[in-house]
PDB file of C-alpha atoms in Angstrom:
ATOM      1  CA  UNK S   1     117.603 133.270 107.950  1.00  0.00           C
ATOM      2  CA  UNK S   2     115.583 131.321 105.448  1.00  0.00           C
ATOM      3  CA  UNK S   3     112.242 132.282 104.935  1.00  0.00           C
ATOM      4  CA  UNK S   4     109.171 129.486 106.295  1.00  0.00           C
ATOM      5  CA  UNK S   5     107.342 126.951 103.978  1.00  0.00           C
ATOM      6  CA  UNK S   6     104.961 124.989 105.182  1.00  0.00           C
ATOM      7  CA  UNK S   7     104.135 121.462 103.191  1.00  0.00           C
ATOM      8  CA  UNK S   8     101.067 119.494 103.740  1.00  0.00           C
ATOM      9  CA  UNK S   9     100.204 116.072 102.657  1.00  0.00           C
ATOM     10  CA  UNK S  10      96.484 114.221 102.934  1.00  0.00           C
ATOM     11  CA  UNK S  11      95.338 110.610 102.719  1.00  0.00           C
ATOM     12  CA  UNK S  12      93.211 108.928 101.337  1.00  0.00           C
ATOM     13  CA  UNK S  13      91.456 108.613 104.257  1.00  0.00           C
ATOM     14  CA  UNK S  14      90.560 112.557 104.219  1.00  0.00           C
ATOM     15  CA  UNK S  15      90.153 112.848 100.865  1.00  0.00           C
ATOM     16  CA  UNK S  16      87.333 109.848 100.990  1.00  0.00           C
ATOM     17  CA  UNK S  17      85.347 111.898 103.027  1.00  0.00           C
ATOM     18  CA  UNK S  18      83.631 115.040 101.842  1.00  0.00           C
ATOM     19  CA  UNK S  19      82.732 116.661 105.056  1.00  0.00           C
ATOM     20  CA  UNK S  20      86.243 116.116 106.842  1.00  0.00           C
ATOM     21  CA  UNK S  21      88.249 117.193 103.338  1.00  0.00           C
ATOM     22  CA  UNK S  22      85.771 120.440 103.510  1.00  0.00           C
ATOM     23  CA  UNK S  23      87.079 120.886 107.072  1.00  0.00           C
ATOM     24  CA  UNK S  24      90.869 120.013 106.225  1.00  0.00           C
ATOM     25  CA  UNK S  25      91.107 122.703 103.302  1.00  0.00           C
ATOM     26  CA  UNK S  26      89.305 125.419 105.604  1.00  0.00           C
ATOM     27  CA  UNK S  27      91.630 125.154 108.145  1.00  0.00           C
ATOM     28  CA  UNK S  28      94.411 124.819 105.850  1.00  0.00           C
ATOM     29  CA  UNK S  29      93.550 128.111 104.271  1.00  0.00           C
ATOM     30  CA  UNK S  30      94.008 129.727 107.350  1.00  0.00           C
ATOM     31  CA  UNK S  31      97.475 129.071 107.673  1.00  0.00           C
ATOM     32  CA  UNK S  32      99.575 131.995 106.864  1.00  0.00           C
ATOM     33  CA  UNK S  33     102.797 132.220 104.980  1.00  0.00           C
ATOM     34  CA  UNK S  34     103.662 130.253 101.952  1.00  0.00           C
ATOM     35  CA  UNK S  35     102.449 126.489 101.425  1.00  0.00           C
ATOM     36  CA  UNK S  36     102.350 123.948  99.224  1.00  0.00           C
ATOM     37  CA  UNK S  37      99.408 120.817  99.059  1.00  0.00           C
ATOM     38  CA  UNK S  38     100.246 117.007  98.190  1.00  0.00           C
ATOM     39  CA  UNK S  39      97.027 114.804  98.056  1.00  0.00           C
ATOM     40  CA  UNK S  40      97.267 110.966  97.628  1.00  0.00           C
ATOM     41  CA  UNK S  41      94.098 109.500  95.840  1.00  0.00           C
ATOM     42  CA  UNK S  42      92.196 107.495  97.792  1.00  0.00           C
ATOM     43  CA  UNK S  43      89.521 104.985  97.365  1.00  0.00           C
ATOM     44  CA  UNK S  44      87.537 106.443  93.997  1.00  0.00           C
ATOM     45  CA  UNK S  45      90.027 104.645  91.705  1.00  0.00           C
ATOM     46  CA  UNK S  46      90.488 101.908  93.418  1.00  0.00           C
ATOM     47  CA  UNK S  47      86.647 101.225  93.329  1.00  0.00           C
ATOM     48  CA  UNK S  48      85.953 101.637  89.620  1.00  0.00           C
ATOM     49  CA  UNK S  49      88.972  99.474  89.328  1.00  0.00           C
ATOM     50  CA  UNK S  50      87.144  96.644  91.101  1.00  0.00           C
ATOM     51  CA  UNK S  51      83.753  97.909  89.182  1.00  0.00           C
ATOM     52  CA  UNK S  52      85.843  97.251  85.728  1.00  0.00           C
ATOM     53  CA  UNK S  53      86.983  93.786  87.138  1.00  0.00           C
ATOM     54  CA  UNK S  54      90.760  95.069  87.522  1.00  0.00           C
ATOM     55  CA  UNK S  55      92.089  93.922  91.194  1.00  0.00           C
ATOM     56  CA  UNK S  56      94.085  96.733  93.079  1.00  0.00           C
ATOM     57  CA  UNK S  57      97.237  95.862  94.059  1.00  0.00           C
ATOM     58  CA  UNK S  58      99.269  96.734  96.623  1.00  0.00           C
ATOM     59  CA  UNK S  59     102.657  96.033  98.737  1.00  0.00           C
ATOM     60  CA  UNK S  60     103.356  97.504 101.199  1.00  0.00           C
ATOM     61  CA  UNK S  61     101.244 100.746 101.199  1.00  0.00           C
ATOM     62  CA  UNK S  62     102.475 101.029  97.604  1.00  0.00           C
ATOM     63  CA  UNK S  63     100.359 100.464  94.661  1.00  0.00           C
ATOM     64  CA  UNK S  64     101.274  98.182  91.746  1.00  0.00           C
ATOM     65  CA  UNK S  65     100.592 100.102  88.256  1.00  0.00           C
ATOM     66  CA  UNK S  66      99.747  98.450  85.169  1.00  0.00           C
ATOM     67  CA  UNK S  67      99.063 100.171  81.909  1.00  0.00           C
ATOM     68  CA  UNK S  68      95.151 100.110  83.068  1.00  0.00           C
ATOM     69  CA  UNK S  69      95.717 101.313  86.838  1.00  0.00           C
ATOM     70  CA  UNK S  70      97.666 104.144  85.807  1.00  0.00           C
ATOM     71  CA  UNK S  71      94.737 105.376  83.164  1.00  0.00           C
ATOM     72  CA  UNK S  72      92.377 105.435  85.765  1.00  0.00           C
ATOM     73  CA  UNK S  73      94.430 106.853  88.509  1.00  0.00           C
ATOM     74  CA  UNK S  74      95.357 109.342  86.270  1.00  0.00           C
ATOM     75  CA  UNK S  75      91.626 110.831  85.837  1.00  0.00           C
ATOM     76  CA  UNK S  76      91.050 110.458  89.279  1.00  0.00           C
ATOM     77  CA  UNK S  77      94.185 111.805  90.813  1.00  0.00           C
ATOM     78  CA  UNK S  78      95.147 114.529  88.283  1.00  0.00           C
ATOM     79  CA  UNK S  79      91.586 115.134  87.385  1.00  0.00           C
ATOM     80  CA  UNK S  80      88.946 114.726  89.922  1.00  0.00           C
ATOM     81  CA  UNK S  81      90.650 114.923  93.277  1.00  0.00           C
ATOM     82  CA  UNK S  82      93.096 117.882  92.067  1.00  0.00           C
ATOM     83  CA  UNK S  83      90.424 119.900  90.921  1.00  0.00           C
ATOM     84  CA  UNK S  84      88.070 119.584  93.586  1.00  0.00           C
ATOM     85  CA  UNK S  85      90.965 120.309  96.326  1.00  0.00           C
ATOM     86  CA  UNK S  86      91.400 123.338  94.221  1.00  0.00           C
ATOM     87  CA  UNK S  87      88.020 124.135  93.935  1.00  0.00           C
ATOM     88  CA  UNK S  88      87.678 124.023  97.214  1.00  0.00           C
ATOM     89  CA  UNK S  89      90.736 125.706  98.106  1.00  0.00           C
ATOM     90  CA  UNK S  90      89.638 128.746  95.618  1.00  0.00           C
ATOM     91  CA  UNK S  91      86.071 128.731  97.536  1.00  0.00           C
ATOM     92  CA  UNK S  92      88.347 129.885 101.250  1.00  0.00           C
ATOM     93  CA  UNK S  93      90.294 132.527  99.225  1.00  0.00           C
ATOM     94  CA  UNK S  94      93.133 130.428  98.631  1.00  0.00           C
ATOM     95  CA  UNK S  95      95.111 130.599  94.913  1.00  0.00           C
ATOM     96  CA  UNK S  96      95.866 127.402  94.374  1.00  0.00           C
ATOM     97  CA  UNK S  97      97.204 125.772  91.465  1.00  0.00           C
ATOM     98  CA  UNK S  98      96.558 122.022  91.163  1.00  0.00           C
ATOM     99  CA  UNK S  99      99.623 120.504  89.312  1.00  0.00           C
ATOM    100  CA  UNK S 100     101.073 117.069  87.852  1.00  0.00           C
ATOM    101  CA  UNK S 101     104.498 116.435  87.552  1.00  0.00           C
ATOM    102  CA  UNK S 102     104.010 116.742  83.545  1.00  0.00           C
ATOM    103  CA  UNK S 103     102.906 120.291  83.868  1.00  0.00           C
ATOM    104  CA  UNK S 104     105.417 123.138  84.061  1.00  0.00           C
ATOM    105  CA  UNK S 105     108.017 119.964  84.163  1.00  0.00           C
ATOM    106  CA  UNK S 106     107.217 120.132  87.854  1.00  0.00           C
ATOM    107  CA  UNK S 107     108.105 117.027  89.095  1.00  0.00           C
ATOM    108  CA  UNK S 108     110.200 114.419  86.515  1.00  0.00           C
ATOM    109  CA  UNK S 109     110.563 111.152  87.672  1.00  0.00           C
ATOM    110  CA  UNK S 110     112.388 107.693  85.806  1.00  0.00           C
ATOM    111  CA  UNK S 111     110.302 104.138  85.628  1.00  0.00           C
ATOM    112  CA  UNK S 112     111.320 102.229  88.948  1.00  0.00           C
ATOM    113  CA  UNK S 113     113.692  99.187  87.743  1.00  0.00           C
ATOM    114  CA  UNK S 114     112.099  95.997  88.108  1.00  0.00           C
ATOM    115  CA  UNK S 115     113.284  93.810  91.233  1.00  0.00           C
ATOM    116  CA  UNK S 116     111.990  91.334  93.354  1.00  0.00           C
ATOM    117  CA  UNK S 117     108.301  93.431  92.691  1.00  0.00           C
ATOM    118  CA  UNK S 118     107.526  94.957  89.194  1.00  0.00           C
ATOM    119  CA  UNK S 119     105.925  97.800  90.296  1.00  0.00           C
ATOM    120  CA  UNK S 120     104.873  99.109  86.659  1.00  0.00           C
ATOM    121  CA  UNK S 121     104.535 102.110  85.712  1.00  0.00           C
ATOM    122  CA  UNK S 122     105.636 104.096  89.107  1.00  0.00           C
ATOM    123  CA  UNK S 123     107.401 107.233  89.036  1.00  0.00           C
ATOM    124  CA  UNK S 124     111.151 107.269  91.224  1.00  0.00           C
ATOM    125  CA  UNK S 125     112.461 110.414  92.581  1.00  0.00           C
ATOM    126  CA  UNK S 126     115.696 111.963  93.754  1.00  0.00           C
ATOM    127  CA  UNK S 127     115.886 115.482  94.745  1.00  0.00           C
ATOM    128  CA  UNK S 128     117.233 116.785  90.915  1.00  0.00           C
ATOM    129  CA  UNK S 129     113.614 115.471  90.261  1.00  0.00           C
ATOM    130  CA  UNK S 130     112.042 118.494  91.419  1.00  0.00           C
ATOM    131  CA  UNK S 131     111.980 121.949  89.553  1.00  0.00           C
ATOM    132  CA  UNK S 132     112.732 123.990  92.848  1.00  0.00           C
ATOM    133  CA  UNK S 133     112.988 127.298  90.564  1.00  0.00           C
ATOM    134  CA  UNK S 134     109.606 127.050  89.313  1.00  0.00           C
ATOM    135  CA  UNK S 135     107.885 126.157  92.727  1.00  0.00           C
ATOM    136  CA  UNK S 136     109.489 129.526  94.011  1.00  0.00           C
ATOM    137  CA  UNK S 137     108.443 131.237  91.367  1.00  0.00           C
ATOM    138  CA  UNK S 138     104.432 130.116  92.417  1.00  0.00           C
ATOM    139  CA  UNK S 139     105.306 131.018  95.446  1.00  0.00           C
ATOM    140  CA  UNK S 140     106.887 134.214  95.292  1.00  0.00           C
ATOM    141  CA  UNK S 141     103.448 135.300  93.084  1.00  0.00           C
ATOM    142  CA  UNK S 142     101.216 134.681  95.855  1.00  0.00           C
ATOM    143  CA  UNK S 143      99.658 131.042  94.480  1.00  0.00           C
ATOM    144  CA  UNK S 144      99.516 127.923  96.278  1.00  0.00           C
ATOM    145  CA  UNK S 145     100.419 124.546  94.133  1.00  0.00           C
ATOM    146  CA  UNK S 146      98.750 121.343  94.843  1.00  0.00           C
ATOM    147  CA  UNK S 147     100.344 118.519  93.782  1.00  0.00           C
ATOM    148  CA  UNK S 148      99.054 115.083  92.638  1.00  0.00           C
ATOM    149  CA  UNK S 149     100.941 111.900  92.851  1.00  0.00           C
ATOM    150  CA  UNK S 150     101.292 111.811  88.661  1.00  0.00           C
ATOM    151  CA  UNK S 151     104.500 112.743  86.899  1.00  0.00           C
ATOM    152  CA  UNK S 152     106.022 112.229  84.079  1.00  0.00           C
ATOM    153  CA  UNK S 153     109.619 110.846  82.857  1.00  0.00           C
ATOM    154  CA  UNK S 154     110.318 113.338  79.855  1.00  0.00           C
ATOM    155  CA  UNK S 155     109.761 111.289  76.930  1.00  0.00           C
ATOM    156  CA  UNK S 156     106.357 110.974  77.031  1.00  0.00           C
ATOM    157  CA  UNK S 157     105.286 108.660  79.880  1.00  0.00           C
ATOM    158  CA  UNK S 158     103.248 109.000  83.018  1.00  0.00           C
ATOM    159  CA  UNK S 159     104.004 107.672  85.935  1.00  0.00           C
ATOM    160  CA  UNK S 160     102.685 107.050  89.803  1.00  0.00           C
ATOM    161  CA  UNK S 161     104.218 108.111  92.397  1.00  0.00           C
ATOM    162  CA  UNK S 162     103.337 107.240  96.481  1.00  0.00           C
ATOM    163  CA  UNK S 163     102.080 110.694  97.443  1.00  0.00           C
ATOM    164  CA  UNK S 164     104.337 110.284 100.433  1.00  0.00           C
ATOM    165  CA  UNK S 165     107.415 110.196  98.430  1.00  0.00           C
ATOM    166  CA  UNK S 166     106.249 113.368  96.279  1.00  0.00           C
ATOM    167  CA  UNK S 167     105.637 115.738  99.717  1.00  0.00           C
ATOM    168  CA  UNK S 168     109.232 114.514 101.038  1.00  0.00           C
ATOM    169  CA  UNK S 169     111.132 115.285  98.122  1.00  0.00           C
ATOM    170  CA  UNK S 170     109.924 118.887  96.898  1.00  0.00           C
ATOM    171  CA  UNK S 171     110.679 119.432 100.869  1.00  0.00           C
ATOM    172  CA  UNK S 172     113.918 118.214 100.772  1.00  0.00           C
ATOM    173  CA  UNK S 173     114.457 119.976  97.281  1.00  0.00           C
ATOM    174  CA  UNK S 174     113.145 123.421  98.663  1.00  0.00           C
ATOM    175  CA  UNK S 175     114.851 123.048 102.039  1.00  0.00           C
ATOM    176  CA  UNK S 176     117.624 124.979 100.362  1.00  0.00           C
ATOM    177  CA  UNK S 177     115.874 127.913  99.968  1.00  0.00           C
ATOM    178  CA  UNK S 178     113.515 127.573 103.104  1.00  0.00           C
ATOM    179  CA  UNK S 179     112.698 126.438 106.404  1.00  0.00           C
ATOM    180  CA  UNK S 180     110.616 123.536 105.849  1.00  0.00           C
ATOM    181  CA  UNK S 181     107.972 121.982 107.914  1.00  0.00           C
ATOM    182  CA  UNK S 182     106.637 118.845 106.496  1.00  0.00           C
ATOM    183  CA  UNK S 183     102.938 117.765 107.648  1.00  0.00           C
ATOM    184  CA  UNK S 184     101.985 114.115 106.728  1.00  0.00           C
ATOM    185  CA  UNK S 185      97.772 114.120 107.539  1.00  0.00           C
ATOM    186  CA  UNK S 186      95.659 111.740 107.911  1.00  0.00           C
ATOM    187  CA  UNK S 187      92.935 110.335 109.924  1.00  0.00           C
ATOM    188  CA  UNK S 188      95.057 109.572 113.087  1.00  0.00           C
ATOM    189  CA  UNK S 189      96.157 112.349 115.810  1.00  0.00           C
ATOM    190  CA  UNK S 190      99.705 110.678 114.965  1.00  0.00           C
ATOM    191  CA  UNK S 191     101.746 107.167 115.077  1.00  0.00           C
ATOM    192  CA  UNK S 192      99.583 105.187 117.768  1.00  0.00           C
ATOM    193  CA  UNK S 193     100.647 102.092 119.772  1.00  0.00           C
ATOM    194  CA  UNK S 194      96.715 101.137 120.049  1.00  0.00           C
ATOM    195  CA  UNK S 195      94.848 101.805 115.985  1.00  0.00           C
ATOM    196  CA  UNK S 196      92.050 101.393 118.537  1.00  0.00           C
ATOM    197  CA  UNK S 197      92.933 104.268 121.247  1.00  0.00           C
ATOM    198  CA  UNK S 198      93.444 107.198 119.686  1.00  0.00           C
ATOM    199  CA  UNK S 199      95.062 109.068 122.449  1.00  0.00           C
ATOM    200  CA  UNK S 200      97.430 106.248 122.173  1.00  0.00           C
ATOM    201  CA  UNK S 201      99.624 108.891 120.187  1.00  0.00           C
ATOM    202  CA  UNK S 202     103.545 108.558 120.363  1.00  0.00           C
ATOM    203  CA  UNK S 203     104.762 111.748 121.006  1.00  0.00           C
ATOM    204  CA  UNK S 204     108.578 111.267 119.155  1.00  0.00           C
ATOM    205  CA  UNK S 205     109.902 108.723 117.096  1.00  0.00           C
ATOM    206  CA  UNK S 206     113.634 108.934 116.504  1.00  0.00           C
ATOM    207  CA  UNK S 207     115.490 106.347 114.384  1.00  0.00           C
ATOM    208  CA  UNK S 208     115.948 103.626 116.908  1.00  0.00           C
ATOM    209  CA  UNK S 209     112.184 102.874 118.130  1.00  0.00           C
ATOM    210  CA  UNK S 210     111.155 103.136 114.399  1.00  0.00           C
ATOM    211  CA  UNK S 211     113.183 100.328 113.769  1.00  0.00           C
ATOM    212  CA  UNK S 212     111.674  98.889 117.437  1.00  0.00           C
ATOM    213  CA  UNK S 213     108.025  99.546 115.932  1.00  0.00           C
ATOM    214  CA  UNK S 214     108.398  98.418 112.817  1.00  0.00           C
ATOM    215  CA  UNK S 215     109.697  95.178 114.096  1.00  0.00           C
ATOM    216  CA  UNK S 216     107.198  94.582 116.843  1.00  0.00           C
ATOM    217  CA  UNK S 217     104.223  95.749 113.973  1.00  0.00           C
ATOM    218  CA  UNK S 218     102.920  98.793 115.482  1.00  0.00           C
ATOM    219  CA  UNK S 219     104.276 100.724 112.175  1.00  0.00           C
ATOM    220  CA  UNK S 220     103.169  98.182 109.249  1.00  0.00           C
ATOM    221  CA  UNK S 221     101.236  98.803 105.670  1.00  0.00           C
ATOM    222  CA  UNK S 222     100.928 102.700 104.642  1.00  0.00           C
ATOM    223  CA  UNK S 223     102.708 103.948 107.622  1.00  0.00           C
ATOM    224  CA  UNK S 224     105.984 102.528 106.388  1.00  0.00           C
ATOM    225  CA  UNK S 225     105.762 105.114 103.352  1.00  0.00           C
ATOM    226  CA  UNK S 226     105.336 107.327 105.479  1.00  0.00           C
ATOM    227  CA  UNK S 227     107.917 107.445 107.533  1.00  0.00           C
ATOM    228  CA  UNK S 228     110.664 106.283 105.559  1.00  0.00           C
ATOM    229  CA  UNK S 229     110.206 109.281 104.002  1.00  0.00           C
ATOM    230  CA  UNK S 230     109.855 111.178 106.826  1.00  0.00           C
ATOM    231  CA  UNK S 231     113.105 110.301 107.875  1.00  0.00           C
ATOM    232  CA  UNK S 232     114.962 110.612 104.771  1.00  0.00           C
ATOM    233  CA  UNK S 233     113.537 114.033 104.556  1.00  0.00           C
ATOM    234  CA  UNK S 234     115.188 114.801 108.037  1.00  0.00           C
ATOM    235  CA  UNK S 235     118.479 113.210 107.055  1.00  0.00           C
ATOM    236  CA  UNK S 236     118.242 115.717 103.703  1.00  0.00           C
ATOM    237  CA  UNK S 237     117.851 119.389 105.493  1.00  0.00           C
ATOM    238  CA  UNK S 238     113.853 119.292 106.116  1.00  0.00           C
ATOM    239  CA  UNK S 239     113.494 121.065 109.649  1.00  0.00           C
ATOM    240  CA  UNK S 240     110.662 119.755 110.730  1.00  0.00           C
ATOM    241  CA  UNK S 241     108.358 116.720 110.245  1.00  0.00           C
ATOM    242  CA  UNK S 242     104.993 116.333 111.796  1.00  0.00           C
ATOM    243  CA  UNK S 243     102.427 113.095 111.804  1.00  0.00           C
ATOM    244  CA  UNK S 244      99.171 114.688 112.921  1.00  0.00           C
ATOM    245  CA  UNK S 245      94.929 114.338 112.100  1.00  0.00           C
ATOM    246  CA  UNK S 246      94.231 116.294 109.110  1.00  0.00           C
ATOM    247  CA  UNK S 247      91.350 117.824 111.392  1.00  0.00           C
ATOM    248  CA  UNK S 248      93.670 118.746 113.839  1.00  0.00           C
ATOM    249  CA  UNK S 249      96.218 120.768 112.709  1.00  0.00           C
ATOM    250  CA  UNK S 250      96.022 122.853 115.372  1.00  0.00           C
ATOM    251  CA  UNK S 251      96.209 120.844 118.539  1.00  0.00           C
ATOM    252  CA  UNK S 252      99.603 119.248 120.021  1.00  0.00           C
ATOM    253  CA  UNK S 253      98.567 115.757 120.225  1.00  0.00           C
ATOM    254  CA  UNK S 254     100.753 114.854 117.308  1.00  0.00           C
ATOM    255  CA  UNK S 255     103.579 112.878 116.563  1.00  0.00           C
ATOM    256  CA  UNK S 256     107.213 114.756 115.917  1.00  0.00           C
ATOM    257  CA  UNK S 257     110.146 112.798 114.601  1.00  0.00           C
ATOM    258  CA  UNK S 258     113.462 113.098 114.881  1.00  0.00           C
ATOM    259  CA  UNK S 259     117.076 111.885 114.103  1.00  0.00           C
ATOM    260  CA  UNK S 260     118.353 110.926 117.445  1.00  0.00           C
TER     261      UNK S 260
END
């Protein structure tokens, strides 16, 4: 039997406010077993963005990165955020490591091809991207890593990656060696049918409503991120995949998916 991991990712939403990321890593460090952190980056960079007179950009849920928006999400996510999660995380007795792709050669990712969008300089992933040996390794010493949504390519680049994609494919990657729960958090108790109602919560999504949701709008902007990779985790070995409020990690309003 493969041992448990437990994988958590947080929004932006969280992460924008103090008080409720305080509250997020406390009861995250009370989670026993092994576990690994994947933040996204919120609205800091986005704001000195619009402060330096650069316009975010983004389709759907994914942000467009230029040669300037990647500088500055690089100091926030791989500077500021990281390091006060892990900060933070240190504070509740937690080891944690806070980690880009780049470090350790972590996570290695190749420039996205351009399409019908030129996304710039984001980060694609497939599960060889993913250096499952040295995540065990953390593990297996006791420490915690928190991942950022920068990488690298190998020859000297940085990229961006959606933070989504990141948590789904070190899950899928280290659902070889373990028994993976994924955890996407955010501000909801789960997928809702009423934004407005928030014990509107759908209990299960399988395949066929998510294509009935997305298609009627219920599932639209940064949700579909979200669950595509959800499901493509599921398809790739991941045992579990929860959508649930950061805040309440504990209760059972939450959405589970599944396959069928």
């Amino acid at each position: 039997m493969k041992p448990e991991l437990k994988i958590f990712k947080i929004g932006g939403g969280i992460i924008d406010n103090e008080s409720d990321l305080l509250e997020f890593v406390r009861l995250f460090s009370e989670i026993s077993g092994p576990k690994i952190l994947v933040h996204g980056g919120g609205k800091g960079a986005s704001e000195m963005m619009k402060s330096l007179g650069i316009a975010p950009r983004m389709v759907n849920g994914r942000r467009i990165t230029d040669a300037a928006t990647l500088d500055l999400v690089t100091m926030f996510y791989a500077g500021k955020t990281n390091k006060q999660i892990v900060v933070a995380l240190q504070r509740h007795g937690v080891n944690a490591l806070g980690l880009s792709g780049a470090d350790g050669n972590v996570i290695q990712a190749v420039k996205r091809p351009v399409r019908e969008i030129d996304y710039g300089f984001v980060g694609d992933l497939s599960e060889a991207s993913v250096n499952t040996n040295l995540i065990h390794q953390f593990l297996a010493l006791g420490l915690t890593p928190v991942f950022c949504p920068i990488n690298h390519d190998g020859h000297g680049q940085l990229l961006n990656t959606n933070a989504d994609t990141i948590a789904a494919s070190v899950a899928k990657a280290l659902s070889k060696q373990y028994a993976v729960a994924l955890h996407f958090c955010f501000e909801k108790r789960g997928v809702l049918i009423d934004m407005h109602d928030e014990n509107s919560v759908i209990p299960t999504i399988n395949l066929a409503n998510y294509a009935e949701l997305k298609e009627s709008g219920i599932i639209a902007d940064g949700m579909l991120p979200k669950l595509e990779n959800a499901f493509d985790a599921l398809q790739f070995g991941v045992d579990k995949v929860i959508i649930e409020h950061a805040l309440h990690i504990n209760d059972n309003l939450k959405t589970t998916l599944c396959l069928t």
